[in-house]
Tab-separated table of C-alpha atoms in Angstrom:
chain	number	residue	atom	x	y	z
F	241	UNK	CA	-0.585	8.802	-19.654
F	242	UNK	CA	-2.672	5.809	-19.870
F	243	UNK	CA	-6.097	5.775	-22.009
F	244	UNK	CA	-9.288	6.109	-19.998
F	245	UNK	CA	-11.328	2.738	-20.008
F	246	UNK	CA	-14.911	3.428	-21.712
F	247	UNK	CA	-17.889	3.607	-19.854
F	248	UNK	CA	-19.566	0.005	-19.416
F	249	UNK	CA	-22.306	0.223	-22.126
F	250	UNK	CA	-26.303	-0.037	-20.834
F	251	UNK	CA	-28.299	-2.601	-21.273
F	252	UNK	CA	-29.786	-2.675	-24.738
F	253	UNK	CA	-33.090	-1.675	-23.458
F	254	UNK	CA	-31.936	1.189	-22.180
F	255	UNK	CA	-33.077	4.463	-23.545
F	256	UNK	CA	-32.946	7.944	-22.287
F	257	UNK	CA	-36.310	9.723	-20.615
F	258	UNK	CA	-36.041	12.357	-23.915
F	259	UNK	CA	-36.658	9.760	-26.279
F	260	UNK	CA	-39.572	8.776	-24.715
F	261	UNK	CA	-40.655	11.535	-22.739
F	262	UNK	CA	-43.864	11.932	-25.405
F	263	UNK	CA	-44.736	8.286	-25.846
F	264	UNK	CA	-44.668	6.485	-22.069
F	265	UNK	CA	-47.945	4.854	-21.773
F	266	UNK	CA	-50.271	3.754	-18.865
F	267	UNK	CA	-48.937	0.490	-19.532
F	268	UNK	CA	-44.996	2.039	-19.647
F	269	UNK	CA	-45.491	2.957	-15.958
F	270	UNK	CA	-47.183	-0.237	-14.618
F	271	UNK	CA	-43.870	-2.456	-16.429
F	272	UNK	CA	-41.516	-0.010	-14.346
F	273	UNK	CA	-43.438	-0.803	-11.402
F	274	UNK	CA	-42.978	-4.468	-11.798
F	275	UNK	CA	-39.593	-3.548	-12.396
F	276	UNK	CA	-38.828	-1.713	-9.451
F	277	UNK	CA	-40.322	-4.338	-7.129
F	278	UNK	CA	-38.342	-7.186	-8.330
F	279	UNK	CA	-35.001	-5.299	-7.212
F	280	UNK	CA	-36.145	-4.411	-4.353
F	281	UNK	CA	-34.070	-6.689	-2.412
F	282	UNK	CA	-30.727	-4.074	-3.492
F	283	UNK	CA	-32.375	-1.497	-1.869
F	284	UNK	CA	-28.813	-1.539	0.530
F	285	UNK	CA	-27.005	-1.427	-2.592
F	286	UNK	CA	-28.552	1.389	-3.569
F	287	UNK	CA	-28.217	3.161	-0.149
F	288	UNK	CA	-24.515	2.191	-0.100
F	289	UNK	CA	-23.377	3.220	-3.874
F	290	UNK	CA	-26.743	3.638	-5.841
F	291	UNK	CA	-24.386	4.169	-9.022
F	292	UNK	CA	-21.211	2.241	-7.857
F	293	UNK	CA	-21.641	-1.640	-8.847
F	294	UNK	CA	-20.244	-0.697	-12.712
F	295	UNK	CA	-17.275	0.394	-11.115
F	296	UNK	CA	-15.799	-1.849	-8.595
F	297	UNK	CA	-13.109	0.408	-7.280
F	298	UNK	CA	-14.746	3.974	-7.201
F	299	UNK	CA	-18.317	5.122	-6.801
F	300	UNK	CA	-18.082	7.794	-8.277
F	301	UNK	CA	-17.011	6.252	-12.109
F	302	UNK	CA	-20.565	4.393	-12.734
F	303	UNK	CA	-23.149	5.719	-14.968
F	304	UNK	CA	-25.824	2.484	-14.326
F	305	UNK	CA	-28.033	2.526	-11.197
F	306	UNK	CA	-28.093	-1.036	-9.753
F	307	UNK	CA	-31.549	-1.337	-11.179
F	308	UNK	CA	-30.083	-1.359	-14.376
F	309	UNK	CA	-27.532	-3.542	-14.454
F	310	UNK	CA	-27.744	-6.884	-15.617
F	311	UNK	CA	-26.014	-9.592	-13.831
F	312	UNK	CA	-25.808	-13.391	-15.137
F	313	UNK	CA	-27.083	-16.153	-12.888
F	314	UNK	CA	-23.841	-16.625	-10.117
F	315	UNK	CA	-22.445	-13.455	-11.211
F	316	UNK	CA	-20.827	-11.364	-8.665
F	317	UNK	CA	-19.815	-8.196	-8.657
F	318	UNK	CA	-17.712	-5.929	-5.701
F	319	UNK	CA	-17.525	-2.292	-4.726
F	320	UNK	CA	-15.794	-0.586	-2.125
F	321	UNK	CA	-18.232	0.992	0.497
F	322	UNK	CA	-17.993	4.554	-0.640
F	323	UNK	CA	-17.843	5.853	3.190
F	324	UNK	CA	-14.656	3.483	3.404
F	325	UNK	CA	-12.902	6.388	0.854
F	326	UNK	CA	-13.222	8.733	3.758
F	327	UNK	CA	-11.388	6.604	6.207
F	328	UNK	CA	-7.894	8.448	6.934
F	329	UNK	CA	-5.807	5.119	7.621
F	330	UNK	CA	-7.012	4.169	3.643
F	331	UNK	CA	-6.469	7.908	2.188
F	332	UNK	CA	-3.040	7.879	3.703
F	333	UNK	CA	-1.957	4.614	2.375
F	334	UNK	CA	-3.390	5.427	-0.790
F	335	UNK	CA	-1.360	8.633	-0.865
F	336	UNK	CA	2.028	6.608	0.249
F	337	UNK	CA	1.617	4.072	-2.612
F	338	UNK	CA	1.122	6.506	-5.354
F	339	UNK	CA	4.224	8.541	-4.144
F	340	UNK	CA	6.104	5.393	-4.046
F	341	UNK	CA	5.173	4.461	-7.409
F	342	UNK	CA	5.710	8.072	-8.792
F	343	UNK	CA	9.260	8.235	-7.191
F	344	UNK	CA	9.902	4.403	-8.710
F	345	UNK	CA	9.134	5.542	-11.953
F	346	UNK	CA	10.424	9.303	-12.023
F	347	UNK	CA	13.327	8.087	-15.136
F	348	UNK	CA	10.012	7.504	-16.926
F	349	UNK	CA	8.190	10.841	-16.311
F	350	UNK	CA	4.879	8.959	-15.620
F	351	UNK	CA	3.238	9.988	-12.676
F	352	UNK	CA	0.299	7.933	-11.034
F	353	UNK	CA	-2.394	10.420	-9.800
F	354	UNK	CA	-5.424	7.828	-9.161
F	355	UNK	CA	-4.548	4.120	-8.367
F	356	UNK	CA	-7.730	2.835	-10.344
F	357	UNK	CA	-7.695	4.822	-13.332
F	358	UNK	CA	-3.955	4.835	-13.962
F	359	UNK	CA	-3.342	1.130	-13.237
F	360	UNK	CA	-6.003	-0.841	-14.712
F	361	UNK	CA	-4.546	-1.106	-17.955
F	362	UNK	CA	-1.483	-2.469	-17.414
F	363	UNK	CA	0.931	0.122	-18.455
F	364	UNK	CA	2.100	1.485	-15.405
F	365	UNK	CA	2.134	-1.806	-13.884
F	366	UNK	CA	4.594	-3.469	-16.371
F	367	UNK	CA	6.874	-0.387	-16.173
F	368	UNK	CA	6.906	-0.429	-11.889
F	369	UNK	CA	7.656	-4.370	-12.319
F	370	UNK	CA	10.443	-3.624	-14.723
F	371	UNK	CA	12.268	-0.768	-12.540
F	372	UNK	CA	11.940	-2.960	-9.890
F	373	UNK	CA	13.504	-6.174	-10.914
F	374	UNK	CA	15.610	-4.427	-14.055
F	375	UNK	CA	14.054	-7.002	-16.219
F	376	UNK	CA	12.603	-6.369	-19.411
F	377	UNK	CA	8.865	-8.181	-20.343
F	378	UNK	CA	8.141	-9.375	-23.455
F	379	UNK	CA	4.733	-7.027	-23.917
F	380	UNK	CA	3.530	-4.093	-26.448
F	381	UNK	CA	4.114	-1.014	-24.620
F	382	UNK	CA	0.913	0.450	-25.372
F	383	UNK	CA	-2.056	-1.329	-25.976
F	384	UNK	CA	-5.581	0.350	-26.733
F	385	UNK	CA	-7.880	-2.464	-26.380
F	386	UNK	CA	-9.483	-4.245	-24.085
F	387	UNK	CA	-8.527	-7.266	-25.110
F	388	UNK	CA	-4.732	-6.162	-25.302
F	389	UNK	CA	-4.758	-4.725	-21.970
F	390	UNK	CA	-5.949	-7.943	-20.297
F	391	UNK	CA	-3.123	-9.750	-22.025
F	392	UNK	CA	-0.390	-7.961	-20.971
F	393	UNK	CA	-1.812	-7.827	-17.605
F	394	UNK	CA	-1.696	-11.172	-17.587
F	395	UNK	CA	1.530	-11.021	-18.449
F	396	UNK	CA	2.803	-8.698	-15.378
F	397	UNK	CA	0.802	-10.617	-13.178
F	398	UNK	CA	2.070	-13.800	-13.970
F	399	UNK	CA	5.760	-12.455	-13.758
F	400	UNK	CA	4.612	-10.464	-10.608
F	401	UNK	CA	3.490	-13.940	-8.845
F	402	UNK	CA	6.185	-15.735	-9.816
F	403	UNK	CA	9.001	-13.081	-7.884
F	404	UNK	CA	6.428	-13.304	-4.588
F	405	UNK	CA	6.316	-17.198	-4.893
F	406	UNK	CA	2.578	-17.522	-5.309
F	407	UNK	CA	2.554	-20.185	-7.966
F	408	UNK	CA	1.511	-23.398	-7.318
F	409	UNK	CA	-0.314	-24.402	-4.003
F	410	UNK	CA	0.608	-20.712	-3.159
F	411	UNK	CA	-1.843	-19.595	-6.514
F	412	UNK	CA	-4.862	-19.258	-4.500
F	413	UNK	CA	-3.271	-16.827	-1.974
F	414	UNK	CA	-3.285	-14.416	-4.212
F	415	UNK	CA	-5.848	-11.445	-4.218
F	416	UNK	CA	-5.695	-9.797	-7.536
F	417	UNK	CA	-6.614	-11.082	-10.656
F	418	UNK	CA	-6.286	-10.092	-13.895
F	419	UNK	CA	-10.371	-9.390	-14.168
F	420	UNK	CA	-10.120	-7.620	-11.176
F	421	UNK	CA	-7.449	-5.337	-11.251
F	422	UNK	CA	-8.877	-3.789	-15.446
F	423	UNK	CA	-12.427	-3.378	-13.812
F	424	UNK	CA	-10.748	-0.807	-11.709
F	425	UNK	CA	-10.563	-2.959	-8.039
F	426	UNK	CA	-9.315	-0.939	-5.709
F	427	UNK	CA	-8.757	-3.747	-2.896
F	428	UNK	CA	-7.214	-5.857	-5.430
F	429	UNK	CA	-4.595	-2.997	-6.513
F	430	UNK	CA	-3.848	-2.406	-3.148
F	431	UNK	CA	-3.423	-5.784	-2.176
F	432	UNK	CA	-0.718	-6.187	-5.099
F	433	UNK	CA	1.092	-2.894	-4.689
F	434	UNK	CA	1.373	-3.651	-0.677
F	435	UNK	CA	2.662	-7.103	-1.270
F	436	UNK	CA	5.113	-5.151	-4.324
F	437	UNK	CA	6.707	-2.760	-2.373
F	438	UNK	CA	6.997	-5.312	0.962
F	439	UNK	CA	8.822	-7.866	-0.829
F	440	UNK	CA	10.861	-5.292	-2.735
F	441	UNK	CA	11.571	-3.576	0.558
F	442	UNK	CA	10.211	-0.082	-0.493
F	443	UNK	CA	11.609	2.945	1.680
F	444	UNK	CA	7.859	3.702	3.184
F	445	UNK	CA	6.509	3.447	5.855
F	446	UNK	CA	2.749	1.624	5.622
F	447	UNK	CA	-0.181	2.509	8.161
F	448	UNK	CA	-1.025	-0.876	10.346
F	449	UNK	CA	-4.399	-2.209	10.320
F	450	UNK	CA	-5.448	-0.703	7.437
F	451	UNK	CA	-9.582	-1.812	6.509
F	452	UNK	CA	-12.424	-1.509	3.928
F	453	UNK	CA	-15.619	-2.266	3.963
F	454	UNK	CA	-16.873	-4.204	0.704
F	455	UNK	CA	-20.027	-4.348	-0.438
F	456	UNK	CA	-20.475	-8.175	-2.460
F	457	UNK	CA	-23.644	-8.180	-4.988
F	458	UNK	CA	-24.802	-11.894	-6.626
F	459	UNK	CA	-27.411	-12.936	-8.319
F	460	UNK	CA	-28.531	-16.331	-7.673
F	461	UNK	CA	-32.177	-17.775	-8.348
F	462	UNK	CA	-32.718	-14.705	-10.614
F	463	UNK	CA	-32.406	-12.409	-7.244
F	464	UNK	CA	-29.673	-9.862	-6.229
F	465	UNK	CA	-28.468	-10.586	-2.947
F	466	UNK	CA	-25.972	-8.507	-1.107
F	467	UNK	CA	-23.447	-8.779	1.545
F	468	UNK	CA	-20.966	-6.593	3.414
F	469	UNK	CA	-17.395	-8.071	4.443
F	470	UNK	CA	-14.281	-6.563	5.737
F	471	UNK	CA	-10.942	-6.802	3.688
F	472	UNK	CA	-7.795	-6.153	5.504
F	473	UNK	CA	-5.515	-4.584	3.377
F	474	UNK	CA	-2.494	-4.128	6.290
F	475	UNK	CA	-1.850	-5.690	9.473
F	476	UNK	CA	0.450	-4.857	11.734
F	477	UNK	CA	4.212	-5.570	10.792
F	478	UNK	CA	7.562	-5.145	12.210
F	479	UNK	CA	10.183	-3.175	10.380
F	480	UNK	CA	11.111	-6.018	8.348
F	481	UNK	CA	7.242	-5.919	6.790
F	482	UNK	CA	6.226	-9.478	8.989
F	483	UNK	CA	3.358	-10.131	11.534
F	484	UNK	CA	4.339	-9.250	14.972
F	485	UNK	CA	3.586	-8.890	18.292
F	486	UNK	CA	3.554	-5.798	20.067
F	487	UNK	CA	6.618	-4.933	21.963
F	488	UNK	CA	7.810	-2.364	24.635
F	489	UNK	CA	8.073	0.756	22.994
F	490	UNK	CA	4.909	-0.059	21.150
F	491	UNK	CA	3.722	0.255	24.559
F	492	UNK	CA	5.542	3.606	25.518
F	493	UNK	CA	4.487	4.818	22.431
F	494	UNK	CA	0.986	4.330	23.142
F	495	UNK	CA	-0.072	4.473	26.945
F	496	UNK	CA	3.079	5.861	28.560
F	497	UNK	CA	4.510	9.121	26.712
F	498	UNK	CA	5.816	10.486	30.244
F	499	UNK	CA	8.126	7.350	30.675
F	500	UNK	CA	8.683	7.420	26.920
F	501	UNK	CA	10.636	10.814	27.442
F	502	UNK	CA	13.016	9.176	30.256
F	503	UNK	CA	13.823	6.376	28.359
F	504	UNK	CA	15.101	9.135	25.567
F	505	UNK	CA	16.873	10.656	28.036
F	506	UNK	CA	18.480	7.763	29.114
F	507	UNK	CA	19.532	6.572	25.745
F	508	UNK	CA	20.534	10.557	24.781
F	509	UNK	CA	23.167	10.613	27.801
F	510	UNK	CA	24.433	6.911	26.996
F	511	UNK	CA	25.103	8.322	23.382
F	512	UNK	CA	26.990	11.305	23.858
F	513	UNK	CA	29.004	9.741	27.362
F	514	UNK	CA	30.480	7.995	24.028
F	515	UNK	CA	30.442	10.942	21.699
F	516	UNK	CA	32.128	12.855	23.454
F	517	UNK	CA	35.041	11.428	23.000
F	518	UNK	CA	35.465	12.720	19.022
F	519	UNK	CA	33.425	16.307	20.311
F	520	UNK	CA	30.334	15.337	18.830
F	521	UNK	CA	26.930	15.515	21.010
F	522	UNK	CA	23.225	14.396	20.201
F	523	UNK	CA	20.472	16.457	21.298
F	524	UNK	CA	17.746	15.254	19.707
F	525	UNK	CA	17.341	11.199	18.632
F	526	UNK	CA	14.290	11.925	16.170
F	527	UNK	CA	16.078	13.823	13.812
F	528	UNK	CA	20.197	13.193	14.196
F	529	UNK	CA	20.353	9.649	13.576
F	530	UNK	CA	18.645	9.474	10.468
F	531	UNK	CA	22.035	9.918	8.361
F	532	UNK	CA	23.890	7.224	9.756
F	533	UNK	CA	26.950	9.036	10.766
F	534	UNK	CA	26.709	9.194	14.436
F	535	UNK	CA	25.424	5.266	14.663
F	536	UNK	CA	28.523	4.248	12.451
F	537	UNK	CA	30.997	6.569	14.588
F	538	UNK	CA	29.151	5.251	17.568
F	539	UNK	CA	29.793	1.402	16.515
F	540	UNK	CA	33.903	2.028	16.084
F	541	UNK	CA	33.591	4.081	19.640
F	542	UNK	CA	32.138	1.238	21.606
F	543	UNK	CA	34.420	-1.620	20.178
F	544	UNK	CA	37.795	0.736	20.416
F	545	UNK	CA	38.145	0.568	16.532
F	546	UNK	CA	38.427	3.194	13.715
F	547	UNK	CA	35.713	3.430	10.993
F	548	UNK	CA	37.762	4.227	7.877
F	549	UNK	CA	35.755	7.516	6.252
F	550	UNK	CA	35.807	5.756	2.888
F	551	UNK	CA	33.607	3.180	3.956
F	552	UNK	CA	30.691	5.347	4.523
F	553	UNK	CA	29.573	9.252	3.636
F	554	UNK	CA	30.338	11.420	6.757
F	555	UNK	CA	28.221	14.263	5.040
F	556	UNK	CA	25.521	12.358	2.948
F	557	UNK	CA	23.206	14.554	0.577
F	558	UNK	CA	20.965	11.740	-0.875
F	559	UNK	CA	18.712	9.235	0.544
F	560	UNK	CA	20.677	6.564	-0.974
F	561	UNK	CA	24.301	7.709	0.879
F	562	UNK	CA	21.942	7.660	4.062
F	563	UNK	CA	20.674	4.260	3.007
F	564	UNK	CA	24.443	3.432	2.570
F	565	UNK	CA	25.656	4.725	5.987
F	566	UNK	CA	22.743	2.578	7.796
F	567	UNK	CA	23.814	-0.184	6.593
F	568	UNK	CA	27.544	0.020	7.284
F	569	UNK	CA	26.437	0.504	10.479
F	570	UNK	CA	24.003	-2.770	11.157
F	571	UNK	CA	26.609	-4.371	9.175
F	572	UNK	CA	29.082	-3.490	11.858
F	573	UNK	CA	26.885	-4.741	14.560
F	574	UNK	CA	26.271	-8.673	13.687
F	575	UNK	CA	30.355	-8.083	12.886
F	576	UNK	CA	30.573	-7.808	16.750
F	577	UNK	CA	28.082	-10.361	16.967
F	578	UNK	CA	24.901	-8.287	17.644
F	579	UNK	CA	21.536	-10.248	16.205
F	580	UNK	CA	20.686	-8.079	12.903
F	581	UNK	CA	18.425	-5.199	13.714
F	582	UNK	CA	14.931	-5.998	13.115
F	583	UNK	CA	14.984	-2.215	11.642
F	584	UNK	CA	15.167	-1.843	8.200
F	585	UNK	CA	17.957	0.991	7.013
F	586	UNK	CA	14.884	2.978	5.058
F	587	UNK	CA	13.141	3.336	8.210
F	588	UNK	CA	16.062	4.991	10.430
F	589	UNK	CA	16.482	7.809	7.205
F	590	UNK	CA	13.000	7.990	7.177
F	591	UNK	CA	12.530	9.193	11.042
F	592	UNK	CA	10.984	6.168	12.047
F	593	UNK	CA	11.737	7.078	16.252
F	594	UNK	CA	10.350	3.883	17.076
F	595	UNK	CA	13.201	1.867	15.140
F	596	UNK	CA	15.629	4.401	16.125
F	597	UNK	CA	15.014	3.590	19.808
F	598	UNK	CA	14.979	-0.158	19.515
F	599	UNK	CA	18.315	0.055	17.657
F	600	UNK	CA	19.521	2.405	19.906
F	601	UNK	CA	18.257	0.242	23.273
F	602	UNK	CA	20.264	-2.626	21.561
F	603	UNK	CA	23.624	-0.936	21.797
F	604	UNK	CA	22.514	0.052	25.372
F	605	UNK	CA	21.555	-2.655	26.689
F	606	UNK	CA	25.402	-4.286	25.696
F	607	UNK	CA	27.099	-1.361	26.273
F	608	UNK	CA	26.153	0.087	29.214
F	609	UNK	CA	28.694	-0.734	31.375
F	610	UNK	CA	31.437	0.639	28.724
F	611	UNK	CA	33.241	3.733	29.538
């Protein structure tokens, strides 16, 4: 799908150990000495991702040790920690992003396997941007050089910064780049598809508080020096993808599963006392709301008015008709006068319980004195 980027070439006086295997002199050794002890401060670096500084955004990709490389004076150079890869919060939003992007682009029959190798050069990116704001960019479709590939990123960068706002004052919040996104960063790829599919509201559900650890290598005064930060790539966000703070049924959810269950209990008999009226029951609010039917029947059964069936899908088979019924519903509560739910539709077909409930507590808490 999209052309593998070529290996960073070695130094010039690089040569393999065959070539010289015959000819290494007394004097050979003592230089490599000399070498080895003026790196010796990247020993870390070594420890950390001995071949991983090449390849900002996977260890595995380099082919030069660190005491190979050649950095200019003030250089600096990044690399994800590689025992950050094994962190299950980072694997699992990995895993979400690509599937977002795969089911995004599905018309296309492209299909993202590896966020750094599949998105550095553009390609994929301009195609997600144009599905996503049905807007056509003025850029080759496939480009084979480097030099090509950096200008049509900066292309779908620019385009991408302008739709999220960061352009003027706002330029600097940005944390992609488009150096930093062809050598293969995976913090800065993440950081653009996170902020993508917030702003474009993508049906998925992210994993909070997501970290890495990144290992920062500079030369200055003719010495490496090396330092370890830690880049937040998620926080924690209500449904509608902003900063929060941490409400009651985050609570439940966390320290107090026993009194979780009664509140379910509670909110499964308030549903059904109303239900019951058209023979339909709930037994189980994780799964049967997801559709929207029973919230937008449940909406015309608490104000005393009928929900005509043509305004929403009383047997939906897609996620979009699901998508469709949600809405009809939230739309009916701020019709009422209800404040919008803080829920996002996607979330409710997705089995989110935790927006369920709140949604669900809502209507309770106005209706439960309604027979």
């Amino acid at each position: 799908m999209t052309t593998p980027r070529s290996k960073s070439p070695k130094p010039q006086n690089s040569f393999r150990k065959d070539d010289v295997k015959d000819e290494t002199t007394f004097w050979d050794k003592i230089g490599t000495l000399g070498r080895k002890k003026r790196i010796k401060e990247v020993q870390e670096v070594q420890e950390e991702g001995k071949y991983a500084i090449d390849s900002p955004g996977n260890p595995a990709m380099a082919d030069v040790p660190p005491e190979e490389y050649t950095l200019e004076e003030n250089e600096e150079r990044t690399m994800v920690e590689p025992k950050s890869y094994s962190d299950p919060k980072l694997q699992e939003l990995m895993n979400i992003l690509i599937d977002w992007v795969n089911d995004v682009l599905a018309d296309h029959r492209i299909i993202v396997k590896n966020l750094e190798q599949d998105l550095y050069d553009g390609q994929v990116l301009q195609k997600l941007y144009e599905k996503l704001t049905n807007e056509k960019l003025d850029v080759p479709e496939v480009t084979q050089s480097e030099e090509g590939q950096k200008q049509k990123l900066y292309v779908v960068l620019g385009s991408v910064n302008n739709i999220l706002g960061l352009t003027g004052n706002r330029l600097s919040q940005q944390k992609w780049s488009v150096e930093s996104v062809h050598s293969k960063n995976l913090v800065a790829i993440l950081h653009l598809l996170v902020s993508l599919a917030r702003h474009f509201r993508a049906p998925i559900r992210l994993p909070e508080n997501v970290t890495v650890n990144v290992v920062i290598v500079q030369k200055r005064d003719g010495v490496l020096k090396n330092r370890t930060v830690i880049e937040e790539i998620t926080s924690r966000y209500d449904d509608l993808g902003m900063r929060c703070e941490r409400d009651a049924f985050d609570t439940l959810f966390d320290h107090a599963p026993d009194k979780l269950e009664v509140v379910k209990k509670s909110l499964v008999t308030f549903v059904n006392k109303h239900l019951n009226k058209i023979n339909m029951e709930v037994q189980d609010l994780d799964t049967q709301f997801h559709d929207g039917v029973y919230l937008t029947l449940l909406m015309g059964l608490l104000e005393g008015f009928f929900v005509p069936l043509y305004s929403f899908n009383l047997s939906p088979q897609n996620f979009e008709q699901k998508v469709h019924n949600v809405n009809v519903a939230f739309d009916l509560m701020q019709e009422i006068g209800l404040a919008a739910p803080k829920a996002r539709p996607e979330d409710i077909v997705n089995l989110d319980l935790k927006s369920t409930l709140r949604v669900l507590y809502n209507l309770f808490t106005k209706y439960k004195n309604v027979y």
